[in-house]
Structures are given as structure tokens and as C-alpha cells.
Amino acid sequence: MKKFKGRVVTPGSVTAQAVVTKQGFNTLASLQMALQFGDKEAKCGDQNNPDIYGKPLCGKALCLPQTIGSTTGGLVLYCACAMKRNPACLLFANHIDSLAAAGAVLADVWAEGASMPVVDCLGDEFLDYVKDGMSITVEPDGTVCAG
């Protein structure tokens, strides 16, 4: 088991299986099917991201470098949490962008019963180490254990 220390964006603790992308995560393209058409597994709909296309994201530890795409990204994250179709946590190798941060914070404050810990600044070594299916534990202080 390897430990990484990041910065807490939204607090919480969770253990989940990793889903890993080395590419930018397009929030709208990835979660649109789950939000519009009731896909409760929230299978990734972003055909431009072969790392995670078609993989279920709901309840998974989504490990990513950063988000990309539309300015709707924050609202999409909030809605996914409100509809309980969100990843268990978001783990960023880089700094989180302001839109994703806004969505995570809104979900933390407004989405009743939603919990989606978000940690950023975990570093490139984190993304090089984690693999799909690996058990990931997020601790409230921003420590992420992978193994």
C-alpha cells in the first residue's frame, strides 16, 4: 500500500475501486448519459477518452489529471451528486480547476446525503502508480492510500 498526500477540496473519507484516466476528464461528455437517460452506473460516455470510455464511474475512485471541456462541468458534478450517480471521490494529480471545485463544493453543501471527497495536488507519481480496480482509501486529511 502506497500513501500520497494531497490538498482537501471537499472533505470526507471513502474506500472505492479506482478508475484511472491519464487524459483530461470531460465532465459533461462523460456523465451526460447518466444524467439525461438514467444510467445508474454512470458509464463514461466520452468517446474521446479511451482510458475510461464505457466504464462505470458511479461509486468509483476517479483518478485523473484534471477536468476539461465546457463551463457546465461544475453543474454536471453537482447534478451527478444530487442524483446519486457520482464517483465515490475525485482524485486529481494536478490542481483542480475552478469549475470542478465549484461543483464539488456545491454538492458538498447542497446535495442532501451526497458525499464525494475531492483531493487535488496528488502529483504525477500518483497517476503513474494507480491502476484500474486498485483499492483506494481517502482519509479526511487528504491522505490517499492505494494498493
Coordinates of C-alpha atoms in Angstrom, one line a residue:
M1 CA 0.0 0.0 0.0
K2 CA 1.4 3.4 -1.0
K3 CA 0.4 6.7 0.5
F4 CA 0.0 10.1 -1.3
K5 CA -0.8 13.4 0.4
G6 CA -2.9 16.0 -1.4
R7 CA -4.9 19.1 -0.7
V8 CA -8.5 18.6 0.5
V9 CA -11.1 20.4 -1.7
T10 CA -14.1 18.7 -0.1
P11 CA -13.7 16.6 3.0
G12 CA -14.6 13.1 3.6
S13 CA -13.4 9.5 3.8
V14 CA -14.2 6.7 1.4
T15 CA -12.8 3.4 0.1
A16 CA -13.5 2.5 -3.5
Q17 CA -12.1 0.9 -6.6
A18 CA -10.0 3.0 -8.9
V19 CA -10.9 4.1 -12.4
V20 CA -8.0 5.8 -13.9
T21 CA -7.5 8.2 -16.8
K22 CA -4.3 9.9 -17.9
Q23 CA -6.2 12.3 -20.1
G24 CA -8.3 15.3 -19.1
F25 CA -11.8 14.3 -17.9
N26 CA -14.6 15.9 -19.9
T27 CA -17.3 16.1 -17.2
L28 CA -20.2 16.8 -19.5
A29 CA -19.3 14.2 -22.1
S30 CA -18.5 11.6 -19.5
L31 CA -21.6 11.9 -17.3
Q32 CA -24.3 13.2 -19.8
M33 CA -25.9 9.7 -20.3
A34 CA -26.2 9.1 -16.6
L35 CA -27.9 12.5 -16.1
Q36 CA -30.2 12.6 -19.1
F37 CA -31.1 9.0 -19.7
G38 CA -31.0 7.4 -16.3
D39 CA -27.8 5.3 -16.5
K40 CA -27.4 4.5 -12.8
E41 CA -23.9 3.1 -13.3
A42 CA -22.8 6.4 -14.9
K43 CA -20.9 4.6 -17.6
C44 CA -18.4 7.1 -19.2
G45 CA -19.8 8.4 -22.4
D46 CA -16.7 10.3 -23.6
Q47 CA -15.6 8.5 -26.8
N48 CA -12.5 10.7 -26.9
N49 CA -11.2 9.2 -23.6
P50 CA -10.3 5.6 -24.4
D51 CA -8.9 5.1 -20.8
I52 CA -12.4 5.2 -19.3
Y53 CA -15.0 5.1 -22.2
G54 CA -17.8 2.7 -21.3
K55 CA -16.6 2.1 -17.7
P56 CA -18.9 2.7 -14.8
L57 CA -18.0 5.8 -12.8
C58 CA -20.7 5.7 -10.1
G59 CA -19.2 4.7 -6.8
K60 CA -15.6 4.6 -8.1
A61 CA -12.5 6.5 -7.1
L62 CA -12.0 8.6 -10.2
C63 CA -8.2 9.2 -10.6
L64 CA -7.5 12.0 -13.2
P65 CA -5.0 14.7 -14.0
Q66 CA -7.6 17.5 -14.5
T67 CA -11.0 18.2 -16.0
I68 CA -11.5 19.7 -19.4
G69 CA -14.4 20.8 -21.6
S70 CA -17.4 23.0 -21.1
T71 CA -18.2 25.6 -18.5
T72 CA -21.1 23.3 -17.4
G73 CA -18.6 21.0 -15.7
G74 CA -19.3 22.2 -12.2
L75 CA -23.1 21.9 -12.6
V76 CA -22.7 18.4 -14.1
L77 CA -20.8 17.3 -11.0
Y78 CA -23.4 18.9 -8.7
C79 CA -26.2 17.2 -10.6
A80 CA -24.5 13.8 -10.6
C81 CA -24.1 14.0 -6.8
A82 CA -27.7 15.2 -6.3
M83 CA -28.9 12.2 -8.4
K84 CA -26.5 9.8 -6.6
R85 CA -24.7 9.0 -9.9
N86 CA -21.4 10.4 -8.9
P87 CA -17.9 8.9 -8.5
A88 CA -17.2 8.0 -4.8
C89 CA -14.4 10.5 -4.9
L90 CA -12.3 12.7 -7.4
L91 CA -8.6 12.4 -7.0
F92 CA -6.6 15.0 -9.1
A93 CA -2.9 14.7 -9.9
N94 CA -2.9 18.4 -10.7
H95 CA -4.6 21.4 -9.2
I96 CA -8.4 21.3 -9.5
D97 CA -9.9 23.9 -11.9
S98 CA -12.4 26.4 -10.5
L99 CA -15.4 24.9 -12.3
A100 CA -14.9 21.4 -10.9
A101 CA -14.1 22.8 -7.5
A102 CA -17.4 24.9 -7.6
G103 CA -19.4 21.8 -8.5
A104 CA -17.8 19.7 -5.7
V105 CA -18.3 22.4 -3.1
L106 CA -21.9 23.0 -4.2
A107 CA -22.6 19.2 -4.0
D108 CA -21.0 19.0 -0.6
V109 CA -23.1 21.9 0.7
W110 CA -26.4 21.5 -1.2
A111 CA -26.8 17.9 -2.4
E112 CA -28.6 16.2 0.5
G113 CA -26.9 13.0 1.6
A114 CA -24.2 13.3 -1.1
S115 CA -20.6 12.6 -0.2
M116 CA -17.9 13.0 -2.8
P117 CA -14.5 13.7 -1.2
V118 CA -12.2 15.6 -3.6
V119 CA -8.4 15.8 -3.2
D120 CA -6.1 17.6 -5.6
C121 CA -2.3 18.1 -6.0
L122 CA -1.5 14.4 -5.6
G123 CA 1.2 14.5 -8.3
D124 CA 2.2 12.7 -11.4
E125 CA 3.6 9.8 -9.3
F126 CA 0.0 9.1 -8.1
L127 CA -1.3 8.7 -11.6
D128 CA 1.7 6.6 -12.6
Y129 CA 1.1 4.3 -9.6
V130 CA -2.7 3.7 -9.5
K131 CA -4.3 1.2 -11.8
D132 CA -8.0 0.4 -12.6
G133 CA -9.5 -1.8 -9.9
M134 CA -7.0 -0.9 -7.3
S135 CA -8.4 -0.3 -3.8
I136 CA -8.2 3.4 -2.9
T137 CA -8.9 4.9 0.5
V138 CA -9.3 8.6 1.0
E139 CA -8.8 9.9 4.6
P140 CA -10.2 13.3 5.8
D141 CA -6.8 14.9 5.9
G142 CA -6.1 14.4 2.2
T143 CA -4.1 11.2 2.5
V144 CA -4.8 8.8 -0.3
C145 CA -3.8 5.1 0.2
A146 CA -3.6 3.0 -3.0
G147 CA -2.8 -0.7 -3.2

